[in-house]
Amino acid sequence: MILKNENDIYIYFETIAQLEPKTILDVGMFLKRIGSVSRKAMDGGVPEDVRLDGVDFFPDTDFPVWKTIYHTIFEKSFFDKKNAFRYDLAVCLGFREIQKKESDCFPMMKQIGQSARHLLTDMGEEQWGLYWPKARGIDLNVEKDSYFLLDLR
């Protein structure tokens, strides 16, 4: 569950710094998965005035500090119902680990497409292309790692 790739951490914070979203849906609770005890890591951070909600796929690991980092922590059943809240950015990094926990990702991807303007992900184009065929993606490469920033609208 713990993510240790520094490129993942860099792209997470750099995308937030560049897009300046006011609302973020953190699918898989990236900050939890890197072991962060605050909204800051390395040289980046999520500003306090940004609404940061998380969807927890790893509830067996819990630490009270994460309740102060995230405004709201949803269980994965978040994706089973229509949610009215809109996000400027959804983040889904470490997708392979999430896939192991959630065998049928279609409801989750459909909900992300309805709830978010942009998506930062490390899933390959062949995967995201199935879920959002009309999405425009920008390749973001950090060293040997590939990421995509999708415009879902």
PDB file of C-alpha atoms in Angstrom, residues 38-103:
ATOM      1  CA  SER A  38       0.512  16.680   6.826  1.00  0.00           C
ATOM      2  CA  ARG A  39      -0.404  18.271   3.506  1.00  0.00           C
ATOM      3  CA  LYS A  40       3.299  18.772   2.770  1.00  0.00           C
ATOM      4  CA  ALA A  41       6.005  16.440   1.551  1.00  0.00           C
ATOM      5  CA  MET A  42       9.363  17.012  -0.092  1.00  0.00           C
ATOM      6  CA  ASP A  43       9.162  20.580  -1.459  1.00  0.00           C
ATOM      7  CA  GLY A  44       5.421  20.576  -2.190  1.00  0.00           C
ATOM      8  CA  GLY A  45       2.156  20.941  -0.430  1.00  0.00           C
ATOM      9  CA  VAL A  46      -1.599  21.270  -0.704  1.00  0.00           C
ATOM     10  CA  PRO A  47      -2.669  24.738   0.485  1.00  0.00           C
ATOM     11  CA  GLU A  48      -4.939  24.808   3.534  1.00  0.00           C
ATOM     12  CA  ASP A  49      -7.639  26.768   1.673  1.00  0.00           C
ATOM     13  CA  VAL A  50      -8.040  23.919  -0.850  1.00  0.00           C
ATOM     14  CA  ARG A  51     -10.838  21.457  -0.134  1.00  0.00           C
ATOM     15  CA  LEU A  52      -9.178  18.031  -0.137  1.00  0.00           C
ATOM     16  CA  ASP A  53     -11.492  15.016   0.023  1.00  0.00           C
ATOM     17  CA  GLY A  54     -10.232  11.442  -0.043  1.00  0.00           C
ATOM     18  CA  VAL A  55     -11.651   8.088  -1.067  1.00  0.00           C
ATOM     19  CA  ASP A  56     -10.096   5.395   1.122  1.00  0.00           C
ATOM     20  CA  PHE A  57      -9.423   2.012  -0.476  1.00  0.00           C
ATOM     21  CA  PHE A  58      -7.167   0.968   2.403  1.00  0.00           C
ATOM     22  CA  PRO A  59      -9.269   1.518   5.565  1.00  0.00           C
ATOM     23  CA  ASP A  60      -7.437  -1.240   7.448  1.00  0.00           C
ATOM     24  CA  THR A  61      -4.615   1.277   7.971  1.00  0.00           C
ATOM     25  CA  ASP A  62      -5.851   4.246   9.945  1.00  0.00           C
ATOM     26  CA  PHE A  63      -4.149   7.088  11.754  1.00  0.00           C
ATOM     27  CA  PRO A  64      -6.125   9.983  13.277  1.00  0.00           C
ATOM     28  CA  VAL A  65      -3.989  12.662  11.613  1.00  0.00           C
ATOM     29  CA  TRP A  66      -5.499  11.834   8.216  1.00  0.00           C
ATOM     30  CA  LYS A  67      -8.822  13.165   9.488  1.00  0.00           C
ATOM     31  CA  THR A  68      -7.147  16.568   9.829  1.00  0.00           C
ATOM     32  CA  ILE A  69      -5.442  16.421   6.421  1.00  0.00           C
ATOM     33  CA  TYR A  70      -8.612  15.608   4.483  1.00  0.00           C
ATOM     34  CA  HIS A  71     -11.870  17.551   4.782  1.00  0.00           C
ATOM     35  CA  THR A  72     -13.946  14.435   4.162  1.00  0.00           C
ATOM     36  CA  ILE A  73     -12.868  10.804   3.884  1.00  0.00           C
ATOM     37  CA  PHE A  74     -15.251   8.657   1.881  1.00  0.00           C
ATOM     38  CA  GLU A  75     -15.373   4.888   1.713  1.00  0.00           C
ATOM     39  CA  LYS A  76     -15.140   3.364  -1.736  1.00  0.00           C
ATOM     40  CA  SER A  77     -18.964   3.150  -1.751  1.00  0.00           C
ATOM     41  CA  PHE A  78     -18.678   6.869  -2.667  1.00  0.00           C
ATOM     42  CA  PHE A  79     -18.651   5.671  -6.273  1.00  0.00           C
ATOM     43  CA  ASP A  80     -21.857   3.651  -5.967  1.00  0.00           C
ATOM     44  CA  LYS A  81     -24.100   6.699  -5.805  1.00  0.00           C
ATOM     45  CA  LYS A  82     -24.457   9.981  -7.640  1.00  0.00           C
ATOM     46  CA  ASN A  83     -22.574  12.744  -5.868  1.00  0.00           C
ATOM     47  CA  ALA A  84     -23.434  16.370  -6.408  1.00  0.00           C
ATOM     48  CA  PHE A  85     -20.068  17.764  -5.325  1.00  0.00           C
ATOM     49  CA  ARG A  86     -17.803  18.882  -8.180  1.00  0.00           C
ATOM     50  CA  TYR A  87     -14.026  18.803  -8.082  1.00  0.00           C
ATOM     51  CA  ASP A  88     -11.527  20.847 -10.049  1.00  0.00           C
ATOM     52  CA  LEU A  89      -9.066  17.954  -9.902  1.00  0.00           C
ATOM     53  CA  ALA A  90      -9.267  14.256  -9.140  1.00  0.00           C
ATOM     54  CA  VAL A  91      -6.042  12.367  -8.482  1.00  0.00           C
ATOM     55  CA  CYS A  92      -5.725   8.625  -9.008  1.00  0.00           C
ATOM     56  CA  LEU A  93      -2.073   7.647  -8.584  1.00  0.00           C
ATOM     57  CA  GLY A  94      -0.948   4.128  -7.751  1.00  0.00           C
ATOM     58  CA  PHE A  95      -3.792   2.880  -9.926  1.00  0.00           C
ATOM     59  CA  ARG A  96      -2.532  -0.704 -10.052  1.00  0.00           C
ATOM     60  CA  GLU A  97      -2.822  -1.015  -6.266  1.00  0.00           C
ATOM     61  CA  ILE A  98      -6.323   0.448  -6.320  1.00  0.00           C
ATOM     62  CA  GLN A  99      -7.270  -1.996  -9.078  1.00  0.00           C
ATOM     63  CA  LYS A 100      -6.245  -4.880  -6.827  1.00  0.00           C
ATOM     64  CA  LYS A 101      -8.751  -3.631  -4.227  1.00  0.00           C
ATOM     65  CA  GLU A 102     -11.501  -2.811  -6.720  1.00  0.00           C
ATOM     66  CA  SER A 103     -11.898  -5.424  -9.438  1.00  0.00           C
TER      67      SER A 103
END
